[in-house]
Coordinates of C-alpha atoms and ligand atoms in Angstrom, one line a residue:
M1 CA 92.0 74.1 114.1
R2 CA 91.8 70.5 115.3
L3 CA 91.3 69.2 111.8
I4 CA 94.4 70.5 110.3
V5 CA 97.0 69.1 112.7
G6 CA 98.1 66.2 110.5
A7 CA 98.5 68.5 107.5
S8 CA 100.2 71.2 109.4
C9 CA 102.8 68.7 110.8
A10 CA 103.6 67.7 107.3
V11 CA 104.0 71.3 106.3
V12 CA 106.5 71.8 109.1
L13 CA 108.5 68.8 108.2
A14 CA 108.7 69.9 104.6
T15 CA 109.8 73.4 105.3
V16 CA 112.8 72.7 107.5
T17 CA 115.7 74.1 105.5
H18 CA 118.7 73.7 107.7
L19 CA 119.6 73.4 111.3
G20 CA 117.6 75.8 113.4
A21 CA 116.0 77.7 110.6
V22 CA 112.5 77.3 109.2
E23 CA 111.0 79.1 106.3
G24 CA 108.8 81.9 107.4
G25 CA 110.6 82.2 110.8
L26 CA 113.7 83.6 112.3
A27 CA 116.9 81.6 112.1
C28 CA 117.8 80.3 115.6
A29 CA 120.6 82.8 116.0
D30 CA 118.3 85.7 115.1
V31 CA 115.9 84.7 117.9
A32 CA 118.3 86.7 120.1
K33 CA 117.0 89.9 118.5
L34 CA 113.4 89.3 119.6
A35 CA 111.9 91.9 121.9
L36 CA 109.6 90.3 124.5
P37 CA 107.8 92.0 127.4
H38 CA 109.8 91.9 130.7
A39 CA 112.0 89.2 129.2
T40 CA 115.7 89.1 128.3
I41 CA 116.9 86.5 126.0
T42 CA 120.3 85.5 127.5
Q43 CA 121.4 82.7 125.2
V44 CA 120.5 81.4 121.8
E45 CA 122.3 78.3 120.4
A46 CA 121.7 76.1 117.4
V47 CA 122.5 72.7 118.9
A48 CA 123.5 69.9 116.5
A49 CA 122.1 66.4 117.0
G50 CA 124.0 65.0 120.0
G51 CA 125.6 68.3 120.7
F52 CA 123.9 69.1 124.0
T53 CA 126.3 68.1 126.7
P54 CA 125.5 69.8 130.0
S55 CA 128.1 69.3 132.7
E56 CA 125.7 67.2 134.8
R57 CA 125.0 63.8 133.2
P58 CA 126.0 64.8 129.6
N59 CA 125.6 61.3 128.4
D60 CA 121.9 61.4 129.1
Y61 CA 121.4 63.9 126.3
R62 CA 123.6 62.6 123.5
S63 CA 120.8 61.1 121.6
L64 CA 118.8 64.3 121.4
P65 CA 118.0 65.6 117.9
A66 CA 119.1 69.0 116.6
F67 CA 117.3 71.9 118.2
C68 CA 117.3 75.7 118.8
R69 CA 118.1 76.3 122.4
V70 CA 116.8 79.6 123.9
A71 CA 117.5 80.8 127.4
M72 CA 115.5 83.6 128.9
T73 CA 115.3 85.5 132.1
L74 CA 111.8 86.8 132.9
A75 CA 111.1 89.6 135.3
P76 CA 107.3 90.3 135.6
S77 CA 108.0 92.1 138.9
A78 CA 111.0 94.1 140.1
D79 CA 112.0 91.2 142.4
S80 CA 111.6 88.5 139.8
D81 CA 114.4 86.5 138.4
I82 CA 112.8 83.6 136.5
K83 CA 115.1 81.5 134.4
V84 CA 113.6 79.7 131.4
E85 CA 114.8 77.4 128.7
L86 CA 112.9 76.7 125.5
W87 CA 114.1 74.0 123.1
I88 CA 112.6 73.9 119.6
P89 CA 113.6 70.8 117.6
A90 CA 114.5 71.3 113.9
N91 CA 112.2 68.4 113.1
W92 CA 109.3 69.9 115.0
N93 CA 105.9 68.2 115.4
G94 CA 104.1 71.5 115.6
K95 CA 103.3 71.3 119.3
F96 CA 104.5 72.8 122.6
Q97 CA 104.9 70.7 125.7
A98 CA 105.8 72.6 128.9
V99 CA 107.1 70.5 131.8
G100 CA 106.9 71.0 135.5
N101 CA 109.1 70.9 138.6
G102 CA 109.3 69.1 142.0
A103 CA 108.9 70.2 145.6
F104 CA 110.5 73.7 146.1
N105 CA 113.2 72.7 143.6
G106 CA 114.3 75.7 141.6
S107 CA 116.0 74.2 138.5
I108 CA 115.2 73.8 134.9
N109 CA 113.9 70.3 134.3
Y110 CA 116.3 69.1 131.7
P111 CA 115.3 65.4 131.9
A112 CA 111.7 66.1 131.2
M113 CA 112.6 68.6 128.5
A114 CA 114.8 66.0 126.8
S115 CA 111.9 63.5 126.8
A116 CA 109.6 66.0 125.2
L117 CA 112.2 67.1 122.7
A118 CA 113.0 63.6 121.6
S119 CA 109.3 63.1 120.8
G120 CA 109.4 66.2 118.5
Y121 CA 107.8 68.8 120.8
A122 CA 109.1 72.3 121.4
T123 CA 109.5 72.2 125.2
G124 CA 109.9 74.7 128.0
S125 CA 110.8 74.6 131.6
T126 CA 111.4 77.2 134.3
D127 CA 113.4 77.3 137.6
T128 CA 110.2 78.9 139.1
G129 CA 112.1 82.1 140.0
H130 CA 114.8 80.8 142.4
T131 CA 117.7 78.4 142.4
G132 CA 118.0 75.2 144.4
G133 CA 115.7 73.4 146.9
G134 CA 114.2 74.6 150.1
A135 CA 112.3 77.8 150.6
S136 CA 114.7 80.2 152.3
W137 CA 114.5 82.3 149.2
A138 CA 110.9 83.2 150.1
L139 CA 111.9 85.2 153.2
G140 CA 111.2 88.8 152.5
H141 CA 110.5 88.2 148.8
P142 CA 106.7 88.0 148.4
E143 CA 107.0 88.5 144.6
K144 CA 109.3 85.5 144.4
V145 CA 106.6 83.5 146.2
V146 CA 104.1 84.6 143.6
D147 CA 106.6 83.6 140.9
F148 CA 106.9 80.1 142.5
G149 CA 103.2 79.9 143.1
W150 CA 102.0 80.4 139.5
R151 CA 103.5 83.3 137.7
A152 CA 106.8 81.7 136.5
V153 CA 104.9 79.0 134.7
H154 CA 102.4 81.3 133.1
E155 CA 105.0 83.8 132.0
M156 CA 107.2 81.0 130.6
T157 CA 104.2 79.8 128.6
V158 CA 103.4 83.1 127.1
A159 CA 107.0 84.0 126.2
S160 CA 107.7 80.5 124.9
K161 CA 104.7 80.6 122.5
K162 CA 105.9 83.9 121.1
V163 CA 109.5 82.6 120.6
I164 CA 108.2 79.4 119.0
A165 CA 106.0 81.4 116.6
S166 CA 108.9 83.7 115.7
H167 CA 111.4 80.9 115.0
T168 CA 109.1 78.5 113.2
G169 CA 106.8 81.0 111.5
R170 CA 103.7 79.8 113.2
A171 CA 102.2 79.3 116.6
P172 CA 102.0 75.8 118.1
A173 CA 99.0 73.9 116.9
F174 CA 98.5 72.5 120.4
S175 CA 100.1 73.3 123.7
Y176 CA 100.3 70.9 126.6
W177 CA 101.4 70.9 130.2
N178 CA 103.0 67.8 131.7
G179 CA 103.9 67.8 135.4
C180 CA 103.8 65.6 138.5
S181 CA 104.0 66.4 142.2
A182 CA 104.8 70.1 142.4
G183 CA 104.4 70.0 138.6
G184 CA 100.9 68.7 139.2
R185 CA 100.2 71.6 141.4
Q186 CA 101.5 73.9 138.7
A187 CA 99.2 72.1 136.3
M188 CA 96.2 72.9 138.5
K189 CA 97.1 76.5 138.8
E190 CA 97.2 76.8 135.1
A191 CA 93.8 75.1 134.7
Q192 CA 92.4 77.3 137.4
R193 CA 94.0 80.7 136.6
F194 CA 95.0 80.6 132.9
P195 CA 92.5 78.6 130.9
D196 CA 93.9 79.9 127.6
D197 CA 97.5 78.7 128.2
F198 CA 97.1 75.0 127.3
N199 CA 94.8 72.9 125.2
G200 CA 95.6 69.9 127.4
I201 CA 97.0 69.5 130.9
I202 CA 98.4 66.5 132.7
A203 CA 98.4 66.9 136.5
G204 CA 100.2 64.0 138.2
A205 CA 99.9 63.5 142.0
P206 CA 99.2 67.2 142.4
G207 CA 100.4 68.9 145.6
L208 CA 97.3 71.1 145.2
D209 CA 96.7 71.3 149.0
W210 CA 100.2 72.5 149.5
T211 CA 99.7 73.8 153.0
G212 CA 97.5 70.9 154.1
R213 CA 100.2 68.5 153.0
A214 CA 102.8 70.6 154.8
A215 CA 100.8 70.5 158.0
Q216 CA 100.1 66.8 157.9
A217 CA 103.8 66.0 157.3
V218 CA 105.0 68.3 160.1
R219 CA 102.3 67.0 162.4
I220 CA 103.6 63.5 162.1
A221 CA 107.2 64.4 162.2
K222 CA 106.6 66.3 165.4
T223 CA 105.2 63.2 167.0
L224 CA 108.1 61.0 165.9
E225 CA 111.0 63.5 166.3
H226 CA 111.7 62.5 169.9
N227 CA 109.8 59.3 170.0
D228 CA 112.0 56.4 169.0
A229 CA 109.5 53.9 170.5
G230 CA 106.9 55.1 168.1
R231 CA 108.9 54.6 164.9
L232 CA 108.4 51.8 162.5
S233 CA 111.3 49.8 161.2
T234 CA 111.4 48.4 157.7
N235 CA 110.2 45.0 159.2
D236 CA 107.4 46.8 161.0
K237 CA 106.2 48.5 157.8
Q238 CA 106.3 45.3 155.9
L239 CA 104.3 43.6 158.7
L240 CA 101.7 46.3 158.6
H241 CA 101.5 46.4 154.9
R242 CA 100.9 42.7 154.7
A243 CA 98.2 43.0 157.2
V244 CA 96.6 45.8 155.4
V245 CA 96.6 44.0 152.1
D246 CA 95.3 40.8 153.7
A247 CA 92.4 42.9 155.1
C248 CA 91.5 45.0 152.1
D249 CA 92.7 43.3 149.0
A250 CA 89.5 41.4 148.3
G251 CA 87.3 44.3 149.2
D252 CA 87.7 45.8 145.8
G253 CA 86.3 42.6 144.2
L254 CA 89.5 40.9 143.2
K255 CA 92.2 39.3 145.3
D256 CA 95.3 40.4 143.3
G257 CA 97.6 41.9 146.0
L258 CA 96.4 45.5 145.2
I259 CA 94.0 47.7 147.1
S260 CA 92.0 49.3 144.3
A261 CA 89.5 51.1 146.6
P262 CA 91.5 52.1 149.6
E263 CA 89.1 54.8 150.6
H264 CA 86.7 52.0 151.5
C265 CA 89.4 50.0 153.3
R266 CA 88.5 49.8 157.0
F267 CA 91.7 48.7 158.7
D268 CA 92.6 49.3 162.3
P269 CA 96.4 48.8 163.0
G270 CA 95.3 47.8 166.5
V271 CA 94.8 44.2 165.3
L272 CA 98.6 43.9 165.2
Q273 CA 99.1 44.9 168.8
C274 CA 101.5 42.6 170.7
A275 CA 99.8 40.7 173.4
G276 CA 102.9 40.7 175.6
S277 CA 106.3 42.1 175.1
A278 CA 107.4 43.5 171.7
R279 CA 108.1 40.9 169.0
S280 CA 108.9 41.0 165.3
D281 CA 105.4 39.8 164.4
C282 CA 103.4 42.5 166.1
L283 CA 103.5 46.2 166.9
T284 CA 103.7 48.1 170.2
A285 CA 101.0 50.4 171.3
A286 CA 103.3 53.4 170.4
Q287 CA 103.8 52.1 166.9
I288 CA 100.1 51.5 166.4
D289 CA 99.5 55.1 167.4
T290 CA 102.0 56.1 164.7
A291 CA 100.2 54.1 162.1
R292 CA 96.8 55.6 163.1
L293 CA 98.3 59.1 162.9
I294 CA 99.7 58.6 159.4
Y295 CA 96.4 57.3 158.1
S296 CA 94.5 60.1 159.9
R297 CA 92.8 62.9 158.2
G298 CA 92.6 66.5 159.5
V299 CA 90.0 69.2 159.2
N300 CA 90.9 72.8 158.6
R301 CA 88.8 74.4 161.3
S302 CA 88.6 77.7 159.3
T303 CA 87.5 76.3 156.0
K304 CA 86.0 73.0 157.3
R305 CA 87.8 71.3 154.4
E306 CA 89.4 68.0 155.1
V307 CA 93.1 67.5 154.5
G308 CA 94.1 63.9 153.5
G309 CA 96.1 61.3 155.3
L310 CA 98.1 58.6 153.6
L311 CA 95.9 55.6 152.6
P312 CA 96.1 51.9 153.4
G313 CA 98.5 50.3 151.1
S314 CA 101.1 53.1 151.2
E315 CA 103.1 51.7 154.1
L316 CA 106.2 50.5 152.2
G317 CA 106.9 54.1 151.2
W318 CA 106.7 55.5 154.8
T319 CA 109.9 56.7 156.5
D320 CA 111.0 56.8 160.1
M321 CA 109.5 60.2 160.3
G322 CA 106.1 59.2 158.8
W323 CA 105.6 60.7 155.3
T324 CA 108.6 60.9 153.0
A325 CA 111.7 63.0 153.7
S326 CA 110.7 65.4 151.0
A327 CA 107.2 65.9 152.5
R328 CA 108.8 66.6 155.9
A329 CA 111.4 69.0 154.5
T330 CA 109.0 70.8 152.3
G331 CA 106.6 71.1 155.2
L332 CA 109.2 72.4 157.6
D333 CA 110.3 75.1 155.1
Q334 CA 106.7 76.0 154.4
F335 CA 106.2 77.0 158.1
R336 CA 109.6 78.5 158.5
F337 CA 109.7 80.7 155.4
L338 CA 106.2 81.1 154.2
V339 CA 104.0 81.0 157.3
F340 CA 106.0 82.3 160.3
N341 CA 108.9 84.0 158.5
D342 CA 111.3 82.6 161.1
P343 CA 114.2 80.5 159.9
A344 CA 114.7 79.3 163.5
W345 CA 111.1 77.9 163.8
E346 CA 111.2 74.2 164.8
I347 CA 108.8 71.4 164.4
Q348 CA 108.1 71.1 168.1
K349 CA 106.3 74.5 167.9
F350 CA 103.8 73.2 165.5
D351 CA 100.1 73.1 166.7
F352 CA 98.0 71.2 164.2
E353 CA 94.6 72.8 165.1
R354 CA 96.0 76.3 165.0
D355 CA 98.7 76.2 162.3
L356 CA 96.9 74.2 159.6
A357 CA 94.5 77.1 159.3
R358 CA 97.3 79.7 159.7
A359 CA 99.3 78.2 156.8
E360 CA 96.3 78.4 154.5
E361 CA 95.5 81.9 155.5
A362 CA 99.2 83.0 155.0
D363 CA 99.2 81.4 151.5
R364 CA 96.2 83.3 150.3
D365 CA 95.8 80.8 147.5
T366 CA 99.3 81.5 146.1
L367 CA 100.8 78.0 146.3
N368 CA 97.6 76.2 147.1
A369 CA 95.7 75.2 144.0
L370 CA 92.3 74.5 145.5
D371 CA 89.9 76.6 143.4
P372 CA 87.4 74.1 142.0
N373 CA 86.0 76.3 139.3
L374 CA 87.4 74.8 136.1
K375 CA 84.4 76.2 134.2
P376 CA 86.5 78.7 132.1
F377 CA 89.0 75.9 131.2
I378 CA 86.2 73.5 130.3
D379 CA 84.2 76.1 128.4
R380 CA 87.3 76.8 126.3
G381 CA 87.5 73.1 125.3
G382 CA 90.5 72.3 127.6
K383 CA 91.1 68.7 128.6
L384 CA 92.6 67.8 132.0
I385 CA 94.0 64.4 132.9
Q386 CA 94.9 63.9 136.5
F387 CA 96.5 60.8 137.9
H388 CA 97.6 59.7 141.4
G389 CA 98.9 56.6 142.9
W390 CA 96.7 55.2 145.6
A391 CA 99.9 54.2 147.5
D392 CA 101.5 57.6 147.3
P393 CA 103.4 58.2 150.6
Q394 CA 104.3 61.8 149.7
I395 CA 101.1 63.6 148.6
S396 CA 97.8 62.1 149.9
P397 CA 95.8 60.6 147.0
A398 CA 92.8 61.9 148.9
N399 CA 93.8 65.4 147.6
S400 CA 93.0 64.2 144.1
T401 CA 89.7 62.5 144.8
Q402 CA 88.5 65.3 147.0
Y403 CA 89.3 67.9 144.4
Y404 CA 87.6 65.8 141.8
W405 CA 84.3 65.8 143.7
R406 CA 84.7 69.5 144.5
V407 CA 85.1 70.4 140.8
A408 CA 82.1 68.2 139.9
A409 CA 80.0 70.1 142.4
A410 CA 81.3 73.5 141.2
V411 CA 80.8 73.0 137.5
G412 CA 77.5 71.3 137.4
G413 CA 77.8 67.6 138.0
G414 CA 79.8 64.6 137.1
A415 CA 78.7 64.3 133.5
R416 CA 79.9 67.8 132.7
V417 CA 83.2 67.1 134.3
Y418 CA 83.6 63.7 132.5
G419 CA 83.7 65.4 129.1
S420 CA 86.7 67.5 130.0
Y421 CA 88.4 66.3 133.2
R422 CA 89.2 62.8 134.1
L423 CA 91.1 61.4 137.2
F424 CA 93.0 58.2 137.0
M425 CA 93.8 56.6 140.4
A426 CA 96.5 54.0 140.1
P427 CA 96.2 51.0 142.6
G428 CA 99.5 50.3 144.3
M429 CA 101.4 53.1 142.7
G430 CA 103.6 55.3 144.7
H431 CA 104.5 59.0 144.2
C432 CA 104.4 59.7 140.4
G433 CA 105.4 56.1 139.8
G434 CA 106.9 53.1 141.4
G435 CA 105.2 50.7 143.8
E436 CA 103.6 47.3 143.5
G437 CA 100.9 48.2 141.1
P438 CA 100.9 49.0 137.4
N439 CA 102.8 52.3 137.3
T440 CA 104.0 52.8 133.7
F441 CA 101.6 54.5 131.2
D442 CA 101.5 57.2 128.5
M443 CA 99.2 60.0 129.6
V444 CA 100.6 62.3 126.9
A445 CA 99.3 60.0 124.2
A446 CA 96.0 59.7 125.9
L447 CA 95.7 63.5 126.3
E448 CA 96.6 64.0 122.6
Q449 CA 93.9 61.6 121.4
W450 CA 91.4 63.5 123.5
V451 CA 92.5 67.0 122.5
E452 CA 93.4 66.4 118.9
H453 CA 90.9 63.7 117.9
G454 CA 88.1 63.9 120.4
K455 CA 88.8 60.4 121.7
A456 CA 88.3 60.6 125.4
P457 CA 90.4 58.3 127.5
D458 CA 87.9 55.7 128.7
Q459 CA 90.8 53.7 130.0
V460 CA 94.6 54.1 130.0
L461 CA 96.8 51.0 129.7
A462 CA 99.3 50.6 132.6
S463 CA 102.0 48.1 133.1
H464 CA 104.2 46.8 136.0
S465 CA 107.6 45.4 135.4
T466 CA 110.0 43.4 137.5
N467 CA 113.6 43.4 136.5
G468 CA 112.7 45.0 133.2
A469 CA 110.1 42.4 132.3
V470 CA 106.4 43.3 132.2
D471 CA 104.6 41.0 134.6
R472 CA 101.2 42.7 134.8
T473 CA 99.1 45.0 132.7
R474 CA 95.9 46.6 133.8
P475 CA 93.7 49.5 132.6
L476 CA 93.6 52.6 134.7
C477 CA 90.0 53.8 134.8
P478 CA 88.4 57.3 135.1
F479 CA 87.6 57.8 138.7
P480 CA 85.3 56.7 140.4
R481 CA 85.3 53.7 138.0
L482 CA 87.4 50.7 138.8
A483 CA 89.1 48.1 136.6
I484 CA 86.7 45.1 137.1
Y485 CA 87.8 41.6 136.3
R486 CA 85.7 40.0 133.7
G487 CA 85.9 36.7 135.5
T488 CA 88.0 34.6 133.1
G489 CA 91.6 34.8 131.9
S490 CA 94.8 36.0 133.6
I491 CA 94.4 38.7 136.2
D492 CA 97.8 40.1 135.0
D493 CA 96.3 40.9 131.5
A494 CA 94.5 44.1 131.0
A495 CA 92.3 42.5 128.3
N496 CA 90.5 40.7 131.0
F497 CA 89.3 43.9 132.8
V498 CA 86.7 46.5 132.1
C499 CA 86.3 50.0 133.5
R500 CA 83.0 50.5 135.3
L501 CA 81.4 51.7 138.4
P502 CA 81.5 49.0 141.1
S503 CA 77.7 49.5 141.5
D504 CA 76.9 48.8 137.8
Ligands
LIG1 CA1 92.4 43.8 145.1

């Protein structure tokens, strides 16, 4: 199957007859007649090149090629209402790329779909079974929680493959998942629960410890909610960040302004404590307590599993309430609507020791994606690329490293993992992008080389730009390897780095 992809793409290109119709498949309009299990096709439209103009940001889509647009509503349970869109380009590359969502956000991800479509993929996205942000929809709707947790994505994938095959006359040669944040959590759910769905999966900054993250964010917000003295101003965060970088930059072997091994950074914010009254070049005792709390880890006393804190280097992404506003809002809604079923529940009621465990118990592995057994996915030949910014202020990067080690232990060691699952930690990168470190890279291309040509990503080139101009390139390395400077040449040029274990 892998050997024929080049040839099969050529066949597809040659057999496109006219807009939305392909020899051997149904014309786009006729897709409406398809019968699919617990799915209703609600709209089918042959869109001309440049013809997709949604009411929101229509100009973003004017460069899209011609495609067959299919809207479906899926109802795998009596309470399900999962909206899906599937776009199949007339000039199809023979592959399917499904794209993920963010936070609790219930909306079809048009921007990510547009990116995939423009590159030739058939692409699908779901609203995860509800509309809008927040989690109030979950109250009294356990089946919708299951849809959000994992079912919407799986059902979308199964239905999309059938529609693609009907319209084009053949199944996708390769199917990929591409998601970050909540989309990374969805990625992990797919790898864990549905090893047959995708040949390759990209899991960016996965919120796989969904309840642990919620608890950490709420824990810090509780401390800061009525504690103005403990909050950190922008100046305070910059002061702290500079001190952290000064303390830990060189510890990874190269003084380059980036902390590439922040898990080994031993920094105590107490070194910044004002000797006398508060000044702009020091922190108060209350502020130091805040910083220590944000860095702190927690342990679920039921499972004994550690939940990550934010890592040294992430300070510029912190907010007045600790982690990001999205982390706090998602955490609050998690406890209101998915743990305590009480819309009036307030952050001040939160008890970390008790409620961290309670949240995980209430979830029953529905939103959490913590199962380390990737053996079925690996045995089937699946490839998983995970990435995470070390300076992520929204989802702890420790979620990713801890999960990596847990998978290695579960499936029989690092060597076995390395052939199928690689984690790329990005120094100085924020949540799914941004930050001071190299933060732009093409994981789809890396994954395709691995899946389709057997070329494993021994490194992935990343770049950082300022005002549109690239000012640093650097390889991202498969964890726990680091990009090690060869000792000569510019430290801003990836060519002067090699991926290896620091101990080698
Ligand atoms: Ca460094």
